PDB file of C-alpha atoms in Angstrom:
ATOM      1  CA  UNK A   1      -8.923 -19.926  -6.325  1.00 74.00           C
ATOM      2  CA  UNK A   2      -5.373 -18.794  -5.597  1.00 88.00           C
ATOM      3  CA  UNK A   3      -6.594 -15.851  -3.508  1.00 88.00           C
ATOM      4  CA  UNK A   4      -8.901 -18.185  -1.551  1.00 89.00           C
ATOM      5  CA  UNK A   5      -5.962 -20.498  -0.841  1.00 92.00           C
ATOM      6  CA  UNK A   6      -3.852 -17.544   0.302  1.00 93.00           C
ATOM      7  CA  UNK A   7      -6.596 -16.125   2.518  1.00 93.00           C
ATOM      8  CA  UNK A   8      -7.944 -19.297   4.119  1.00 93.00           C
ATOM      9  CA  UNK A   9      -4.987 -21.643   3.867  1.00 94.00           C
ATOM     10  CA  UNK A  10      -4.921 -25.165   2.463  1.00 94.00           C
ATOM     11  CA  UNK A  11      -4.687 -28.400   4.412  1.00 92.00           C
ATOM     12  CA  UNK A  12      -2.025 -27.937   7.091  1.00 92.00           C
ATOM     13  CA  UNK A  13      -0.804 -24.599   5.702  1.00 94.00           C
ATOM     14  CA  UNK A  14      -2.138 -21.488   7.422  1.00 95.00           C
ATOM     15  CA  UNK A  15      -3.446 -18.648   5.275  1.00 95.00           C
ATOM     16  CA  UNK A  16      -3.250 -14.886   5.631  1.00 95.00           C
ATOM     17  CA  UNK A  17      -6.265 -14.800   7.940  1.00 95.00           C
ATOM     18  CA  UNK A  18      -4.641 -17.066  10.525  1.00 96.00           C
ATOM     19  CA  UNK A  19      -1.269 -15.355  10.132  1.00 96.00           C
ATOM     20  CA  UNK A  20      -2.918 -11.983  10.788  1.00 96.00           C
ATOM     21  CA  UNK A  21      -4.982 -13.152  13.771  1.00 96.00           C
ATOM     22  CA  UNK A  22      -5.370 -10.207  16.187  1.00 96.00           C
ATOM     23  CA  UNK A  23      -3.784  -8.002  13.546  1.00 95.00           C
ATOM     24  CA  UNK A  24      -4.470  -6.294  10.228  1.00 94.00           C
ATOM     25  CA  UNK A  25      -4.531  -7.254   6.547  1.00 94.00           C
ATOM     26  CA  UNK A  26      -4.013  -4.482   3.986  1.00 92.00           C
ATOM     27  CA  UNK A  27      -5.403  -4.824   0.473  1.00 90.00           C
ATOM     28  CA  UNK A  28      -3.779  -2.210  -1.747  1.00 88.00           C
ATOM     29  CA  UNK A  29      -5.586  -0.592  -4.673  1.00 86.00           C
ATOM     30  CA  UNK A  30      -8.751  -2.615  -4.245  1.00 89.00           C
ATOM     31  CA  UNK A  31     -10.494  -0.962  -7.191  1.00 86.00           C
ATOM     32  CA  UNK A  32      -7.726  -2.326  -9.436  1.00 85.00           C
ATOM     33  CA  UNK A  33      -8.345  -5.942  -8.405  1.00 88.00           C
ATOM     34  CA  UNK A  34     -10.482  -8.371 -10.374  1.00 89.00           C
ATOM     35  CA  UNK A  35     -14.244  -8.613  -9.786  1.00 88.00           C
ATOM     36  CA  UNK A  36     -13.725 -12.219  -8.586  1.00 89.00           C
ATOM     37  CA  UNK A  37     -11.328 -11.065  -5.848  1.00 90.00           C
ATOM     38  CA  UNK A  38     -13.666  -8.242  -4.866  1.00 91.00           C
ATOM     39  CA  UNK A  39     -16.537 -10.728  -4.572  1.00 90.00           C
ATOM     40  CA  UNK A  40     -14.444 -13.035  -2.352  1.00 90.00           C
ATOM     41  CA  UNK A  41     -13.579 -10.090  -0.104  1.00 91.00           C
ATOM     42  CA  UNK A  42     -17.223  -9.056   0.135  1.00 92.00           C
ATOM     43  CA  UNK A  43     -18.202 -12.601   1.108  1.00 90.00           C
ATOM     44  CA  UNK A  44     -15.433 -12.650   3.713  1.00 89.00           C
ATOM     45  CA  UNK A  45     -16.449  -9.296   5.203  1.00 90.00           C
ATOM     46  CA  UNK A  46     -20.109 -10.275   5.323  1.00 90.00           C
ATOM     47  CA  UNK A  47     -19.186 -13.294   7.485  1.00 88.00           C
ATOM     48  CA  UNK A  48     -17.280 -11.176  10.002  1.00 89.00           C
ATOM     49  CA  UNK A  49     -19.073 -10.595  13.308  1.00 89.00           C
ATOM     50  CA  UNK A  50     -19.458  -7.199  14.946  1.00 84.00           C
ATOM     51  CA  UNK A  51     -16.507  -7.850  17.275  1.00 86.00           C
ATOM     52  CA  UNK A  52     -14.212  -8.639  14.317  1.00 83.00           C
ATOM     53  CA  UNK A  53     -14.244 -12.424  14.694  1.00 93.00           C
ATOM     54  CA  UNK A  54     -14.410 -14.560  11.622  1.00 94.00           C
ATOM     55  CA  UNK A  55     -15.022 -18.308  11.418  1.00 93.00           C
ATOM     56  CA  UNK A  56     -13.971 -20.371   8.416  1.00 92.00           C
ATOM     57  CA  UNK A  57     -12.303 -23.617   7.504  1.00 92.00           C
ATOM     58  CA  UNK A  58      -9.117 -24.082   5.522  1.00 92.00           C
ATOM     59  CA  UNK A  59      -9.498 -25.412   2.004  1.00 89.00           C
ATOM     60  CA  UNK A  60      -9.629 -29.210   2.216  1.00 90.00           C
ATOM     61  CA  UNK A  61     -10.361 -29.242   5.973  1.00 92.00           C
ATOM     62  CA  UNK A  62     -13.578 -29.520   7.967  1.00 92.00           C
ATOM     63  CA  UNK A  63     -12.687 -28.057  11.375  1.00 93.00           C
ATOM     64  CA  UNK A  64     -13.474 -24.389  11.933  1.00 93.00           C
ATOM     65  CA  UNK A  65     -10.846 -21.770  12.664  1.00 93.00           C
ATOM     66  CA  UNK A  66     -11.704 -18.506  14.421  1.00 95.00           C
ATOM     67  CA  UNK A  67      -9.651 -15.362  13.929  1.00 96.00           C
ATOM     68  CA  UNK A  68     -10.004 -11.689  14.771  1.00 95.00           C
ATOM     69  CA  UNK A  69      -8.720  -9.588  11.871  1.00 93.00           C
ATOM     70  CA  UNK A  70      -9.033  -5.945  10.879  1.00 92.00           C
ATOM     71  CA  UNK A  71      -9.091  -5.151   7.156  1.00 91.00           C
ATOM     72  CA  UNK A  72      -7.730  -2.003   5.555  1.00 92.00           C
ATOM     73  CA  UNK A  73      -8.372  -1.307   1.884  1.00 90.00           C
ATOM     74  CA  UNK A  74      -6.744   1.367  -0.203  1.00 88.00           C
ATOM     75  CA  UNK A  75      -8.305   2.767  -3.352  1.00 84.00           C
ATOM     76  CA  UNK A  76      -6.772   4.588  -6.275  1.00 77.00           C
ATOM     77  CA  UNK A  77      -8.775   7.784  -6.283  1.00 74.00           C
ATOM     78  CA  UNK A  78     -11.515   9.298  -4.190  1.00 75.00           C
ATOM     79  CA  UNK A  79     -14.065   6.924  -2.617  1.00 75.00           C
ATOM     80  CA  UNK A  80     -17.010   8.969  -3.911  1.00 76.00           C
ATOM     81  CA  UNK A  81     -15.647   8.765  -7.476  1.00 79.00           C
ATOM     82  CA  UNK A  82     -15.111   5.009  -7.107  1.00 77.00           C
ATOM     83  CA  UNK A  83     -18.677   4.728  -5.775  1.00 73.00           C
ATOM     84  CA  UNK A  84     -20.152   6.927  -8.525  1.00 77.00           C
ATOM     85  CA  UNK A  85     -18.237   5.242 -11.351  1.00 79.00           C
ATOM     86  CA  UNK A  86     -18.974   1.752  -9.961  1.00 75.00           C
ATOM     87  CA  UNK A  87     -15.312   0.715  -9.972  1.00 78.00           C
ATOM     88  CA  UNK A  88     -15.921  -1.880  -7.241  1.00 85.00           C
ATOM     89  CA  UNK A  89     -18.189  -4.900  -6.937  1.00 85.00           C
ATOM     90  CA  UNK A  90     -21.643  -3.496  -6.126  1.00 85.00           C
ATOM     91  CA  UNK A  91     -22.097  -5.585  -2.964  1.00 89.00           C
ATOM     92  CA  UNK A  92     -18.600  -4.781  -1.694  1.00 89.00           C
ATOM     93  CA  UNK A  93     -19.102  -1.096  -2.451  1.00 84.00           C
ATOM     94  CA  UNK A  94     -22.394  -0.988  -0.542  1.00 86.00           C
ATOM     95  CA  UNK A  95     -20.857  -2.881   2.367  1.00 88.00           C
ATOM     96  CA  UNK A  96     -17.944  -0.448   2.543  1.00 86.00           C
ATOM     97  CA  UNK A  97     -20.261   2.535   2.207  1.00 83.00           C
ATOM     98  CA  UNK A  98     -22.333   1.347   5.187  1.00 87.00           C
ATOM     99  CA  UNK A  99     -19.735  -0.312   7.451  1.00 85.00           C
ATOM    100  CA  UNK A 100     -16.260   1.028   6.720  1.00 86.00           C
ATOM    101  CA  UNK A 101     -14.505   4.157   7.915  1.00 88.00           C
ATOM    102  CA  UNK A 102     -13.268   6.273   5.048  1.00 85.00           C
ATOM    103  CA  UNK A 103      -9.914   7.951   5.652  1.00 86.00           C
ATOM    104  CA  UNK A 104      -8.954  10.467   2.994  1.00 84.00           C
ATOM    105  CA  UNK A 105      -5.189  10.677   2.497  1.00 85.00           C
ATOM    106  CA  UNK A 106      -4.085  13.578   0.303  1.00 89.00           C
ATOM    107  CA  UNK A 107      -1.613  12.845  -2.495  1.00 90.00           C
ATOM    108  CA  UNK A 108       2.074  13.180  -1.670  1.00 93.00           C
ATOM    109  CA  UNK A 109       2.342  16.428  -3.651  1.00 92.00           C
ATOM    110  CA  UNK A 110      -0.026  18.010  -1.108  1.00 93.00           C
ATOM    111  CA  UNK A 111       2.062  16.736   1.819  1.00 95.00           C
ATOM    112  CA  UNK A 112       5.462  18.227   0.957  1.00 95.00           C
ATOM    113  CA  UNK A 113       6.594  18.239   4.599  1.00 96.00           C
ATOM    114  CA  UNK A 114       6.205  14.429   4.705  1.00 97.00           C
ATOM    115  CA  UNK A 115       8.506  13.654   1.762  1.00 97.00           C
ATOM    116  CA  UNK A 116      11.910  13.899   3.461  1.00 97.00           C
ATOM    117  CA  UNK A 117      10.821  12.062   6.649  1.00 97.00           C
ATOM    118  CA  UNK A 118       9.434   9.275   4.429  1.00 97.00           C
ATOM    119  CA  UNK A 119      12.767   9.101   2.581  1.00 97.00           C
ATOM    120  CA  UNK A 120      14.663   8.832   5.889  1.00 97.00           C
ATOM    121  CA  UNK A 121      12.355   5.968   6.934  1.00 96.00           C
ATOM    122  CA  UNK A 122      13.113   4.277   3.622  1.00 96.00           C
ATOM    123  CA  UNK A 123      16.849   4.751   4.196  1.00 96.00           C
ATOM    124  CA  UNK A 124      16.700   2.662   7.378  1.00 93.00           C
ATOM    125  CA  UNK A 125      15.094  -0.299   5.610  1.00 93.00           C
ATOM    126  CA  UNK A 126      17.154  -0.032   2.432  1.00 96.00           C
ATOM    127  CA  UNK A 127      20.472   0.311   4.286  1.00 95.00           C
ATOM    128  CA  UNK A 128      19.822  -3.061   5.850  1.00 93.00           C
ATOM    129  CA  UNK A 129      18.617  -4.655   2.616  1.00 92.00           C
ATOM    130  CA  UNK A 130      21.476  -3.336   0.441  1.00 92.00           C
ATOM    131  CA  UNK A 131      24.194  -3.392   3.158  1.00 93.00           C
ATOM    132  CA  UNK A 132      24.820   0.339   2.820  1.00 94.00           C
ATOM    133  CA  UNK A 133      25.404   3.243   5.209  1.00 95.00           C
ATOM    134  CA  UNK A 134      23.357   6.080   3.665  1.00 96.00           C
ATOM    135  CA  UNK A 135      22.591   8.556   6.433  1.00 95.00           C
ATOM    136  CA  UNK A 136      21.965  11.900   4.710  1.00 97.00           C
ATOM    137  CA  UNK A 137      20.330  13.652   1.779  1.00 97.00           C
ATOM    138  CA  UNK A 138      22.103  16.669   0.330  1.00 98.00           C
ATOM    139  CA  UNK A 139      20.014  19.870   0.834  1.00 98.00           C
ATOM    140  CA  UNK A 140      19.796  20.509  -2.925  1.00 97.00           C
ATOM    141  CA  UNK A 141      18.566  16.924  -3.452  1.00 98.00           C
ATOM    142  CA  UNK A 142      15.999  17.439  -0.676  1.00 97.00           C
ATOM    143  CA  UNK A 143      14.735  20.545  -2.445  1.00 96.00           C
ATOM    144  CA  UNK A 144      14.355  18.663  -5.739  1.00 96.00           C
ATOM    145  CA  UNK A 145      12.521  15.807  -4.016  1.00 97.00           C
ATOM    146  CA  UNK A 146      10.075  18.143  -2.271  1.00 96.00           C
ATOM    147  CA  UNK A 147       9.392  20.215  -5.396  1.00 93.00           C
ATOM    148  CA  UNK A 148       8.707  17.254  -7.664  1.00 94.00           C
ATOM    149  CA  UNK A 149       5.018  16.563  -8.419  1.00 92.00           C
ATOM    150  CA  UNK A 150       5.021  12.802  -7.554  1.00 93.00           C
ATOM    151  CA  UNK A 151       2.235  11.627  -9.868  1.00 89.00           C
ATOM    152  CA  UNK A 152       2.848   8.061  -8.615  1.00 88.00           C
ATOM    153  CA  UNK A 153       2.608   9.180  -4.970  1.00 91.00           C
ATOM    154  CA  UNK A 154       4.522   7.258  -2.321  1.00 91.00           C
ATOM    155  CA  UNK A 155       4.952   4.208  -4.581  1.00 91.00           C
ATOM    156  CA  UNK A 156       6.923   6.349  -7.029  1.00 95.00           C
ATOM    157  CA  UNK A 157       9.003   7.822  -4.192  1.00 97.00           C
ATOM    158  CA  UNK A 158       9.829   4.325  -2.898  1.00 96.00           C
ATOM    159  CA  UNK A 159      10.784   3.207  -6.407  1.00 97.00           C
ATOM    160  CA  UNK A 160      13.091   6.196  -6.916  1.00 97.00           C
ATOM    161  CA  UNK A 161      14.909   5.682  -3.610  1.00 97.00           C
ATOM    162  CA  UNK A 162      15.137   1.904  -4.097  1.00 97.00           C
ATOM    163  CA  UNK A 163      16.590   2.415  -7.585  1.00 96.00           C
ATOM    164  CA  UNK A 164      19.220   4.786  -6.152  1.00 97.00           C
ATOM    165  CA  UNK A 165      20.254   2.114  -3.647  1.00 96.00           C
ATOM    166  CA  UNK A 166      20.469  -0.588  -6.291  1.00 94.00           C
ATOM    167  CA  UNK A 167      22.534   1.590  -8.674  1.00 95.00           C
ATOM    168  CA  UNK A 168      24.967   3.330  -6.340  1.00 94.00           C
ATOM    169  CA  UNK A 169      26.817   1.193  -3.835  1.00 91.00           C
ATOM    170  CA  UNK A 170      29.123   2.704  -1.236  1.00 91.00           C
ATOM    171  CA  UNK A 171      27.401   6.093  -1.021  1.00 94.00           C
ATOM    172  CA  UNK A 172      26.707   7.717   2.337  1.00 96.00           C
ATOM    173  CA  UNK A 173      24.742  10.758   1.126  1.00 97.00           C
ATOM    174  CA  UNK A 174      22.103  10.991  -1.594  1.00 97.00           C
ATOM    175  CA  UNK A 175      23.067  13.863  -3.896  1.00 97.00           C
ATOM    176  CA  UNK A 176      21.404  15.449  -6.904  1.00 97.00           C
ATOM    177  CA  UNK A 177      23.563  13.257  -9.158  1.00 96.00           C
ATOM    178  CA  UNK A 178      21.856  10.180  -7.718  1.00 97.00           C
ATOM    179  CA  UNK A 179      18.377  11.455  -8.582  1.00 97.00           C
ATOM    180  CA  UNK A 180      16.801  10.467 -11.914  1.00 95.00           C
ATOM    181  CA  UNK A 181      16.822  13.040 -14.718  1.00 94.00           C
ATOM    182  CA  UNK A 182      13.052  13.500 -14.636  1.00 93.00           C
ATOM    183  CA  UNK A 183      13.336  14.762 -11.034  1.00 94.00           C
ATOM    184  CA  UNK A 184      16.486  16.855 -11.563  1.00 93.00           C
ATOM    185  CA  UNK A 185      15.069  18.531 -14.686  1.00 88.00           C
ATOM    186  CA  UNK A 186      11.408  18.414 -13.828  1.00 77.00           C
ATOM    187  CA  UNK A 187       9.111  20.720 -15.759  1.00 74.00           C
ATOM    188  CA  UNK A 188       6.228  19.772 -13.490  1.00 61.00           C
ATOM    189  CA  UNK A 189       6.765  20.792  -9.870  1.00 56.00           C
ATOM    190  CA  UNK A 190       4.828  22.042  -6.882  1.00 53.00           C
ATOM    191  CA  UNK A 191       1.088  21.380  -7.013  1.00 52.00           C
ATOM    192  CA  UNK A 192       0.559  21.680 -10.788  1.00 49.00           C
TER     193      UNK A 192
END
């Protein structure tokens, strides 16, 4: 029921759907969510009209609210594997198969040229959050970051950079000494 409250809102409190009106809601790692949540999402998507409009009422209210929301779902793994292994609610899976656009995003290890630009984007946000002035990454540290395998993809990269910010205050350049040992001394690199 908590997810319903968050999606639809309760009483006078607006939910995610109203907050995202004319925008987008992202559900990360959908195939890792509970079957109950997947069923709620299927029900929600099946109510959505062709033009993206969705009518519902907040929990505890009678009057209808209309919103226009786009949904983006991410999956851990390939869609065809998720489909074949039935890792999603059957109705939701069939709905997505027939109505959703599937965008395949290669793992970070296959997009080496994206790693450093992603880190620089993270620096902007983390500088503000941690009141720091980090503006550079030492070339040797860049090389280690791009040669690491990143089994946790972008989430692991974000965690590594966030941990550096929380541990080292007053730095202006990320150096190899700031990187965790498993990246500095990695036995698994490249596309292994």
